[in-house]
mmCIF file of C-alpha atoms and ligand atoms in Angstrom:
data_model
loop_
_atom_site.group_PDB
_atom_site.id
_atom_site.type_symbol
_atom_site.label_atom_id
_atom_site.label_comp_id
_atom_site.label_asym_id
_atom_site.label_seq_id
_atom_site.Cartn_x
_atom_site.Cartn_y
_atom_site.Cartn_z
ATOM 1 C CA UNK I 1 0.000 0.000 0.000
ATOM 2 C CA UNK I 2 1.653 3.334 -0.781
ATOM 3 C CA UNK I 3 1.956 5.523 1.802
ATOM 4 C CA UNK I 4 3.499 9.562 2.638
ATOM 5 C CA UNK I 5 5.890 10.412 5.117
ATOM 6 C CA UNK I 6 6.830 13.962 7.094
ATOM 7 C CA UNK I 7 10.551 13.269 7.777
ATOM 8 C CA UNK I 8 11.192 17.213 6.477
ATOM 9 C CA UNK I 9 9.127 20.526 5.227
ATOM 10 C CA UNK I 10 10.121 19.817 1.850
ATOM 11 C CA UNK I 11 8.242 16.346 1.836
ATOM 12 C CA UNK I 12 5.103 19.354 1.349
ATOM 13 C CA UNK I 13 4.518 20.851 -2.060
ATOM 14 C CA UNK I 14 4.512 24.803 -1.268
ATOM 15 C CA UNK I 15 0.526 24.312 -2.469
ATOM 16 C CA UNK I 16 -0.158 21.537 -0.370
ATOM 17 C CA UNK I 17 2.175 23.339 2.881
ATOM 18 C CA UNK I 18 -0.513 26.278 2.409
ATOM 19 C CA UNK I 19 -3.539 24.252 2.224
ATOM 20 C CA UNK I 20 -2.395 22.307 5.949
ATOM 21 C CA UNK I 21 -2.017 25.582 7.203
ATOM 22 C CA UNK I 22 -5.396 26.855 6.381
ATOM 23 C CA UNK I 23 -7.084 22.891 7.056
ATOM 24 C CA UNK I 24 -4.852 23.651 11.017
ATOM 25 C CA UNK I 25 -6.997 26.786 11.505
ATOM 26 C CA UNK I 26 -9.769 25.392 10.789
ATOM 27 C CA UNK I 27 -9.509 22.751 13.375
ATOM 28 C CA UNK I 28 -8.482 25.421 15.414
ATOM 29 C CA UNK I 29 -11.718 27.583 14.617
ATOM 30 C CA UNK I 30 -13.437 24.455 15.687
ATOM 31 C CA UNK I 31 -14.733 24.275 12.324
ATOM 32 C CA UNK I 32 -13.635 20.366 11.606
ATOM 33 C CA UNK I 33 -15.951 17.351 13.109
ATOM 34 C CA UNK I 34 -14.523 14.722 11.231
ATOM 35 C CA UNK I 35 -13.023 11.954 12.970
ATOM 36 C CA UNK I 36 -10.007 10.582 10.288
ATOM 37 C CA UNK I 37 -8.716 8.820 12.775
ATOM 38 C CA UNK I 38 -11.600 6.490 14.068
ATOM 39 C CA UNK I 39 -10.421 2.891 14.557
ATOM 40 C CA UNK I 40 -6.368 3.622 13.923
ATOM 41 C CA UNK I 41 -3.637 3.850 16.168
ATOM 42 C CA UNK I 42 -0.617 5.919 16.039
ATOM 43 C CA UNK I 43 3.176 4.661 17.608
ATOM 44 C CA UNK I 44 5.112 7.269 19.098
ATOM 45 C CA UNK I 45 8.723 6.313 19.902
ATOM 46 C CA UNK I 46 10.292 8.383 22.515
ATOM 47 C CA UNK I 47 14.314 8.204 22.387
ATOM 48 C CA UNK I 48 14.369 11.497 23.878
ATOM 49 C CA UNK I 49 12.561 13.182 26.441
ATOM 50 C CA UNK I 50 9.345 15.349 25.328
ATOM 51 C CA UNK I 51 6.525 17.577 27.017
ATOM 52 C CA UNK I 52 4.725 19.164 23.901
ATOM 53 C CA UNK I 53 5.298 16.729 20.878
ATOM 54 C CA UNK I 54 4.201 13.445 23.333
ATOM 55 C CA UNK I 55 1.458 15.460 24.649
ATOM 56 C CA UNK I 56 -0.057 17.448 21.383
ATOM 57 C CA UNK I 57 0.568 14.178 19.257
ATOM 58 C CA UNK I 58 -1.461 11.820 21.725
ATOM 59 C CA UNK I 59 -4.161 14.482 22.962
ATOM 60 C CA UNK I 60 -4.520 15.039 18.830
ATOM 61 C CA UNK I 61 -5.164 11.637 18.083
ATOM 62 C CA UNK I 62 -7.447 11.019 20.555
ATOM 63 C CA UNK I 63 -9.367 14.095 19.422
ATOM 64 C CA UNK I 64 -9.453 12.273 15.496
ATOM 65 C CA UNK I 65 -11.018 9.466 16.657
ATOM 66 C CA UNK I 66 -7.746 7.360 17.348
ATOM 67 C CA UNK I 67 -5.595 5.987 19.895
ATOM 68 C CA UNK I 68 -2.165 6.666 20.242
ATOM 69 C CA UNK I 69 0.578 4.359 22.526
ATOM 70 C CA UNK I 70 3.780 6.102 24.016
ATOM 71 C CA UNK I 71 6.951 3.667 23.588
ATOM 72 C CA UNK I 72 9.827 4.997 25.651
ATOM 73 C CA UNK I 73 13.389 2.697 24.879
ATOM 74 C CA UNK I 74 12.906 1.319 28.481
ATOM 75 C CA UNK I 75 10.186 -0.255 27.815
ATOM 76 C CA UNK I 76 10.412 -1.476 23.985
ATOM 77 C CA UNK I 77 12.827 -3.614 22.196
ATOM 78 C CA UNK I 78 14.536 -0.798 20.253
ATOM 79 C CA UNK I 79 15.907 0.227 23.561
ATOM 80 C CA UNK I 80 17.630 -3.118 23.979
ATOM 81 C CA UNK I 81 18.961 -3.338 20.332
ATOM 82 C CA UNK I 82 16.563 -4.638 18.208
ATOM 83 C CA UNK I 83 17.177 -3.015 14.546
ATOM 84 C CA UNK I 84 14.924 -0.232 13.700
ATOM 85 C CA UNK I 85 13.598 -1.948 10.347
ATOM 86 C CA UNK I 86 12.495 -4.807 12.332
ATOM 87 C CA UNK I 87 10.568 -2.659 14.631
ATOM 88 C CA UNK I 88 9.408 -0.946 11.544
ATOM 89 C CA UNK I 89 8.301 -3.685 10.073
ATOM 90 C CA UNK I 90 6.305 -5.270 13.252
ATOM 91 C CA UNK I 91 4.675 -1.656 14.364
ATOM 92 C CA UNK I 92 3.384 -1.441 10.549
ATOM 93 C CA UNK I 93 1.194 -4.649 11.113
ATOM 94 C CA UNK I 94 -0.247 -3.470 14.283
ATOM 95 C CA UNK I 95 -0.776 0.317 13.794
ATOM 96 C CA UNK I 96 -1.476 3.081 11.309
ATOM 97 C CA UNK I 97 1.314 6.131 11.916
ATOM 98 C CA UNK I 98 4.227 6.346 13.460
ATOM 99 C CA UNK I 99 5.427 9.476 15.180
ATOM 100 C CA UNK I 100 9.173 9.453 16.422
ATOM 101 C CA UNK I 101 11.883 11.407 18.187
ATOM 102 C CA UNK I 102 15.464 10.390 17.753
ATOM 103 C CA UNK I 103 18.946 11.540 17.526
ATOM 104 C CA UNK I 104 20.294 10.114 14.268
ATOM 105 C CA UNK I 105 17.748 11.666 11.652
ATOM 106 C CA UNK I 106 19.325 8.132 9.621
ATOM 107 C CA UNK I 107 17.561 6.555 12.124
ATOM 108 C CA UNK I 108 14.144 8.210 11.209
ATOM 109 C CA UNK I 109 15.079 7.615 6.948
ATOM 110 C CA UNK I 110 15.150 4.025 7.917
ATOM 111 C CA UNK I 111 12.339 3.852 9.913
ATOM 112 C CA UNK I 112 10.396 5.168 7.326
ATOM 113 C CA UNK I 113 12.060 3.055 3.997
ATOM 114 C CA UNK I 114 11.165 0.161 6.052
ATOM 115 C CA UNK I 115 7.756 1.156 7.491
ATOM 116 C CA UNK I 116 4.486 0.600 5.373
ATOM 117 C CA UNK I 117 2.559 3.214 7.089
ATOM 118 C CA UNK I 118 3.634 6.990 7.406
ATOM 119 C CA UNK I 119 5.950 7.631 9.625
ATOM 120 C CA UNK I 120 6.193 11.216 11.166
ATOM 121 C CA UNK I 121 9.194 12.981 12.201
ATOM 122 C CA UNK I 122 9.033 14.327 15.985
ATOM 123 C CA UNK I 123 12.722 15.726 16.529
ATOM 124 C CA UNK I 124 16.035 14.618 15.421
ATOM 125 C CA UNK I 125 19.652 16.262 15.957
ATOM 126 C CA UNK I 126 19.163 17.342 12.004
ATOM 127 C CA UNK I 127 15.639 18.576 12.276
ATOM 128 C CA UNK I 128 12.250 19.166 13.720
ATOM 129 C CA UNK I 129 10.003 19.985 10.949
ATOM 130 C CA UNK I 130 6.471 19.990 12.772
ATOM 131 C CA UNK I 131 7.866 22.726 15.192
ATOM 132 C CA UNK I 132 8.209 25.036 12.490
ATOM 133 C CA UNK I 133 5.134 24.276 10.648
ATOM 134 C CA UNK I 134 3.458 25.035 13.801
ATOM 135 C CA UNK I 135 5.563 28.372 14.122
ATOM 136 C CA UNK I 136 4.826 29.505 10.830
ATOM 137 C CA UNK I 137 1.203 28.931 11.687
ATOM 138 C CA UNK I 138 1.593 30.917 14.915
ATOM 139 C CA UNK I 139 3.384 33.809 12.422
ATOM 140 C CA UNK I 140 0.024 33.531 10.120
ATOM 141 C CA UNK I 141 -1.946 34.074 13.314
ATOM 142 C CA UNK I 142 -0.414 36.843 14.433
ATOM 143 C CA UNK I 143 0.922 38.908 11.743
ATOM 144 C CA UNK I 144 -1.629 37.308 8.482
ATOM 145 C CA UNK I 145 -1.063 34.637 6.155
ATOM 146 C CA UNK I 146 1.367 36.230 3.610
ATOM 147 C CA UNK I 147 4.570 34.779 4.111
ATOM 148 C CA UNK I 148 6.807 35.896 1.415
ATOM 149 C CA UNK I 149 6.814 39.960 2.660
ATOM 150 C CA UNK I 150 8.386 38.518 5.724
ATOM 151 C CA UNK I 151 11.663 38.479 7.653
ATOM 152 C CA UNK I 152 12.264 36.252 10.328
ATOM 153 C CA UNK I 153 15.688 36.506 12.547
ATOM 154 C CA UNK I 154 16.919 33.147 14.243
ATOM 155 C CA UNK I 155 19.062 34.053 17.340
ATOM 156 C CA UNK I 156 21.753 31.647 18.379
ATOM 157 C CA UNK I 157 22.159 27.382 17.467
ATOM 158 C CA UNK I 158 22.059 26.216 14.179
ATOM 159 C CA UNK I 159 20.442 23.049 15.379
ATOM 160 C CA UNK I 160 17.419 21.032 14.407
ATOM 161 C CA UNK I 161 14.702 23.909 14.857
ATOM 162 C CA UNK I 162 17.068 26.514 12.849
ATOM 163 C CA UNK I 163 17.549 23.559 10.040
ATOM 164 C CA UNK I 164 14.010 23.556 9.698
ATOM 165 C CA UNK I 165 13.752 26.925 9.608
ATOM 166 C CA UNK I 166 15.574 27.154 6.462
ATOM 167 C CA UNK I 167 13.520 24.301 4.739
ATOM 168 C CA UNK I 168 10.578 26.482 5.622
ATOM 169 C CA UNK I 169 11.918 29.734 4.107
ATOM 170 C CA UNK I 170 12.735 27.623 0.833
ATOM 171 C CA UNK I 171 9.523 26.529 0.448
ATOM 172 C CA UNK I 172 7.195 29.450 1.664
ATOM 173 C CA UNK I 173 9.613 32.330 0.255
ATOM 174 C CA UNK I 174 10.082 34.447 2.978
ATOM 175 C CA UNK I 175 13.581 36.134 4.326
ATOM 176 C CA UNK I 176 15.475 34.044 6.748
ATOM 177 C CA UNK I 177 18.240 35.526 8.686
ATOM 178 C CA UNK I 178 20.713 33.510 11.012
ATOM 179 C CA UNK I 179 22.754 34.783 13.691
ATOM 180 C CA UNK I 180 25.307 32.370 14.801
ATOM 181 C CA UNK I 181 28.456 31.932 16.280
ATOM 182 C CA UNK I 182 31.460 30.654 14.743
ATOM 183 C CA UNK I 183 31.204 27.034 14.710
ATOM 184 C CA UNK I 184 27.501 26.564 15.657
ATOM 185 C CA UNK I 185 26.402 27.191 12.107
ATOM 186 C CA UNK I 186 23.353 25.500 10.799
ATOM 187 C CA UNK I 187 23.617 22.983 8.301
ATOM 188 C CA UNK I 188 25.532 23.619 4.837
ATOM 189 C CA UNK I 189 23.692 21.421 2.444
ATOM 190 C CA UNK I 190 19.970 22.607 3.587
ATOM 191 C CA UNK I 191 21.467 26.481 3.407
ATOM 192 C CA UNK I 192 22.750 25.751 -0.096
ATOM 193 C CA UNK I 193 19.663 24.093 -1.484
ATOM 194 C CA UNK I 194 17.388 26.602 0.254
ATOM 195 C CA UNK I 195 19.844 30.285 -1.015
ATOM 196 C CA UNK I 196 18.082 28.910 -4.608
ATOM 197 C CA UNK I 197 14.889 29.686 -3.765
ATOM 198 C CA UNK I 198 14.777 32.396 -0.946
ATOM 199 C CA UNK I 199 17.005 34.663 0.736
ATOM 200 C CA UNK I 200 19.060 32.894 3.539
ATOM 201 C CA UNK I 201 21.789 34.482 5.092
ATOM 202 C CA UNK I 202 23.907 33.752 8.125
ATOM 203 C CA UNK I 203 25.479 36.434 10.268
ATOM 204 C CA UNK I 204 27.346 36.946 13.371
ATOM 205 C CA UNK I 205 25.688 39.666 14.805
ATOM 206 C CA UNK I 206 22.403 39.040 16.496
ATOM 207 C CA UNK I 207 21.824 42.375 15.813
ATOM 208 C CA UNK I 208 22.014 42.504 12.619
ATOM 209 C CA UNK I 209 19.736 39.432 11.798
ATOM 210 C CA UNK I 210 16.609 41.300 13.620
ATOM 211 C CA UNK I 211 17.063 44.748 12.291
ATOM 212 C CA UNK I 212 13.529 45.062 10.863
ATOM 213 C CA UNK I 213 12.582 41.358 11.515
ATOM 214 C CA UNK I 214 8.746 40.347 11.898
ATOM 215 C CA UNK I 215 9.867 37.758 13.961
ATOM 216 C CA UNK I 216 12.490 37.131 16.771
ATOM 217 C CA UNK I 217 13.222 33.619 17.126
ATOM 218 C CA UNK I 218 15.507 31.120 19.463
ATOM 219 C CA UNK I 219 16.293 28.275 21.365
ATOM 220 C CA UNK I 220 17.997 26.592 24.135
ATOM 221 C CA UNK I 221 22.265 26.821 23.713
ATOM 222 C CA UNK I 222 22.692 22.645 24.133
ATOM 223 C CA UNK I 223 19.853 20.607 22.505
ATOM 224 C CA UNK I 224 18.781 16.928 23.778
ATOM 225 C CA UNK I 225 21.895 14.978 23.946
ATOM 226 C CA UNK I 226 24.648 17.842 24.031
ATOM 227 C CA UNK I 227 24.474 18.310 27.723
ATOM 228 C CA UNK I 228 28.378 17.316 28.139
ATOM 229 C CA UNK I 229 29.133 20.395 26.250
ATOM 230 C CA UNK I 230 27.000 23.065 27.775
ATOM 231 C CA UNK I 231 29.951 24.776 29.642
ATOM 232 C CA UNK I 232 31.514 25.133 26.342
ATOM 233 C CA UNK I 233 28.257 26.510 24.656
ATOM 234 C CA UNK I 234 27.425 28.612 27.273
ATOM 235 C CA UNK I 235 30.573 30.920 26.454
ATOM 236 C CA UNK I 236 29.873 30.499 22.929
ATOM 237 C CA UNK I 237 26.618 31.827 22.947
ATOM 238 C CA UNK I 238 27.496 34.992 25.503
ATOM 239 C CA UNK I 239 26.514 37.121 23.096
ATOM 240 C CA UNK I 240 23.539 35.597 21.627
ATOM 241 C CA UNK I 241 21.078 36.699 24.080
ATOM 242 C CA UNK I 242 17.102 37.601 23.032
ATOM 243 C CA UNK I 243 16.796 40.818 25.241
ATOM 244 C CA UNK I 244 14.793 43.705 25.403
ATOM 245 C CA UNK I 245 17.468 45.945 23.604
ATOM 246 C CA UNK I 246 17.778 43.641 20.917
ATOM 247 C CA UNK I 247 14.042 43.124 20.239
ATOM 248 C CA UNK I 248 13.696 46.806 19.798
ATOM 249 C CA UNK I 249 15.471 46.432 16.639
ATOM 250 C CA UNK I 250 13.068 44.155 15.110
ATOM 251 C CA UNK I 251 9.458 45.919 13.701
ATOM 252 C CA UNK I 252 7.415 47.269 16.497
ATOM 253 C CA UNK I 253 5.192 44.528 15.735
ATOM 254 C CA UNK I 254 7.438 41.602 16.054
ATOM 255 C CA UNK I 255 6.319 38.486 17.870
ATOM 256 C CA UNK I 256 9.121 36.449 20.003
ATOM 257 C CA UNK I 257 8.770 32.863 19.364
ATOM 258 C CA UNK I 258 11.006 29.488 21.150
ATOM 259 C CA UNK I 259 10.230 26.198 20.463
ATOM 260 C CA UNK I 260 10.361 25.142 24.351
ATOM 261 C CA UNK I 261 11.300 24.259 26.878
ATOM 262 C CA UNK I 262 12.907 27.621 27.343
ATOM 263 C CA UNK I 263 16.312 28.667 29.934
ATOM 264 C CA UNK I 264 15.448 32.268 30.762
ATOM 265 C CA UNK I 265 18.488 34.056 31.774
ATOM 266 C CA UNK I 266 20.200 31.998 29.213
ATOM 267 C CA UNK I 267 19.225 32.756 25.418
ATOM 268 C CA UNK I 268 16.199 34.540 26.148
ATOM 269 C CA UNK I 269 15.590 36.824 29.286
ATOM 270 C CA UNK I 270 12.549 36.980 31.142
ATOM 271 C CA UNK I 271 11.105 40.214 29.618
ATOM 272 C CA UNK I 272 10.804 39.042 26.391
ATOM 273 C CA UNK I 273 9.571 35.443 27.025
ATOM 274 C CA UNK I 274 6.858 36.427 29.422
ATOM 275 C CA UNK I 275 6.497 40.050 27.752
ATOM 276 C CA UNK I 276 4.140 41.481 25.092
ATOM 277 C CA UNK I 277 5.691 40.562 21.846
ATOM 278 C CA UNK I 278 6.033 36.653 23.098
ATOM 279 C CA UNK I 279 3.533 34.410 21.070
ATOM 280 C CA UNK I 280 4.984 31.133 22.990
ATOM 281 C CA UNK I 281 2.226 29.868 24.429
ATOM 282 C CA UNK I 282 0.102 30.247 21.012
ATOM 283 C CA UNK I 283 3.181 28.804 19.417
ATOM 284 C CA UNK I 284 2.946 25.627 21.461
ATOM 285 C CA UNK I 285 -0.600 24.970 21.162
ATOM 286 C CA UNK I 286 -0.246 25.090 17.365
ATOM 287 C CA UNK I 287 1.480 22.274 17.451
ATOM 288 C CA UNK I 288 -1.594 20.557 18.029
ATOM 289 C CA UNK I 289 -3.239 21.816 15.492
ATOM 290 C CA UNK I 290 -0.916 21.723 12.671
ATOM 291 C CA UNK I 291 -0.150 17.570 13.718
ATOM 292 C CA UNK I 292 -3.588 17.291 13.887
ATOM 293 C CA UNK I 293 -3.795 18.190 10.029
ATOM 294 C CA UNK I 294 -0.720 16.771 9.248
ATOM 295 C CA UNK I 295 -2.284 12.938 10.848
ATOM 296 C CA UNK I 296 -5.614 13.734 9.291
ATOM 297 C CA UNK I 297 -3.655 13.697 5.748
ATOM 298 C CA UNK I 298 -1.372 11.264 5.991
ATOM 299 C CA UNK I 299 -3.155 8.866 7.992
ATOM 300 C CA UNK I 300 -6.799 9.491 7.826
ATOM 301 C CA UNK I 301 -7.189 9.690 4.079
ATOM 302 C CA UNK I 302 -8.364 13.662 4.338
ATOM 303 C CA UNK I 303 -7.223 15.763 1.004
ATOM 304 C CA UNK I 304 -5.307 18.692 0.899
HETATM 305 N N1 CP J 401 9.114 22.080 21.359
HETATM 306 C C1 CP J 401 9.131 20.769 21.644
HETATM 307 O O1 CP J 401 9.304 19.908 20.760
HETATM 308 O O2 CP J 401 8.907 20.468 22.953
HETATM 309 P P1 CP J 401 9.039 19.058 23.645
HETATM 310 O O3 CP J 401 10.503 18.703 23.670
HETATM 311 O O4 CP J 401 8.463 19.250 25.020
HETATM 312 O O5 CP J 401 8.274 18.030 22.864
HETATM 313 N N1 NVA J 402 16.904 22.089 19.848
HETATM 314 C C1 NVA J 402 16.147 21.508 20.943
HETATM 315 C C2 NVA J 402 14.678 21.544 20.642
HETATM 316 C C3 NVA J 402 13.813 20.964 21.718
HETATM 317 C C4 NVA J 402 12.368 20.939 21.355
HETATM 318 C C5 NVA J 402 16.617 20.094 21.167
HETATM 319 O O1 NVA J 402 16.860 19.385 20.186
HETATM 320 O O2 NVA J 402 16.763 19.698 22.316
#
């Protein structure tokens, strides 16, 4: 049976990246009563620890008409060893979707070549693609849903969420501009492929990436599974601070946005997180929306 995967943005037509947005809000409207979901199950395998992808994925699928089962490595085989195409190929006679958060985004490629059902990519070290879907959704909320006239400023890592960020500027046109420090660079195949399409740049000055930026974006200095290094990160990223001062040089009708969980008095203070231009809390409940759509589609048969 064929099937469609969300391993990255790109695996979304520009058309058909548009059209989840707009089926998102209207679940969010409460304007959708169908129930894609009735009588399927989705697998979420947790390698890593999660609040708001374990939570909006289950609560979502529940809310479809579905049933979703968390599978944390202590208590499943994959934990212990067993190959991840052999888990693939067990969980795909027992369930419909697959949701899961790993390190090696490899990992998730095979998961998925071996998989007959869709498998959906929660986080890994390369990317976190249904973050920024839900971001850009939060962005459409708050500031309308032309993307291309926009410039959004990305504070700090060049980790998973700012490798997303670029795969989301290539395909929905708007201005993406990356402060980082030396060394902490976001990935150099995804910039290349995505400086044909839109404007990426990457600079060191955080103040120079929000001059005139719509939105203000960052996240934590050591991602899941670089916690030996945050003394070394933490003088890295000094400099790379979301303050008051620094949001002032974005539009005066900027939004703040972080993926969560945040480290106030690290790369954000508490001024901005918990101050007027912050759209966090928004920002996490679109998650549930947007995976709600993206489930509906790949797993409940609903067209784009
Ligand atoms: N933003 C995000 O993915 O949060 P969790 O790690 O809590 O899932
Ligand atoms: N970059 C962070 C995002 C957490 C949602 C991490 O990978 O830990």
């Amino acid at each position: 049976m064929s099937h469609r995967d969300f391993l990255a943005i790109p695996d979304f037509s520009t058309e058909e990246l548009h059209a989840l947005f707009v089926l998102a809000e209207r679940m969010r409207a409460g304007a959708y009563d169908r129930r894609p979901l009735a009588g399927k199950s989705l697998a979420m395998i947790f390698m890593k620890a999660s609040t708001r992808t374990r939570v909006s994925f289950e609560v979502g699928t529940w809310q479809l008409g579905g049933h979703a089962l968390f599978l944390s490595p202590k208590d499943v085989q994959l934990g212990r060893g067993e190959p991840i195409a052999d888990t693939a190929r067990v969980l795909s006679r027992y369930v419909d979707g697959i949701m899961i958060r790993t390190y090696r985004h490899t990992e998730v490629q095979e998961l998925a070549l071996h998989a007959s059902i869709p498998v959906i990519n929660g986080l890994t070290d390369l990317l976190h693609p249904c973050q920024i879907l839900a971001d850009v959704l939060t962005i459409r909320q708050h500031l309308g849903p032309e993307l291309r006239d926009k410039v959004v400023a990305w504070v700090g890592d060049g980790n998973n969420v700012a490798n997303s960020w670029i795969n989301a500027a290539a395909r929905l046109g708007f201005e993406l501009r990356l402060a980082c420090p030396a060394g902490y660079e976001p990935n150099a195949d995804l910039l290349a492929s995505a400086r044909s399409r839109t404007k990426v740049t990457v600079v060191r000055d955080p103040a120079e990436a929000v001059q005139g930026a719509h939105v203000v974006n960052t996240d934590v200095w050591a991602s899941m599974g670089q916690e030996d290094e945050q003394e070394a990160r933490r003088a890295a990223f000094a400099g790379y601070v979301v303050d008051q001062a620094l949001m002032q040089r974005a539009q005066r009708e900027a939004i703040f946005l972080h993926c969560l969980p945040a480290h106030r008095g690290e790369e954000v203070t508490a001024e901005v997180i918990d101050g007027p231009q912050s759209r966090v809390w928004d920002e996490a409940e679109n998650r549930l929306h947007i995976q709600k759509a993206i489930m509906a589609v790949l797993i409940g048969g609903e067209t784009l």
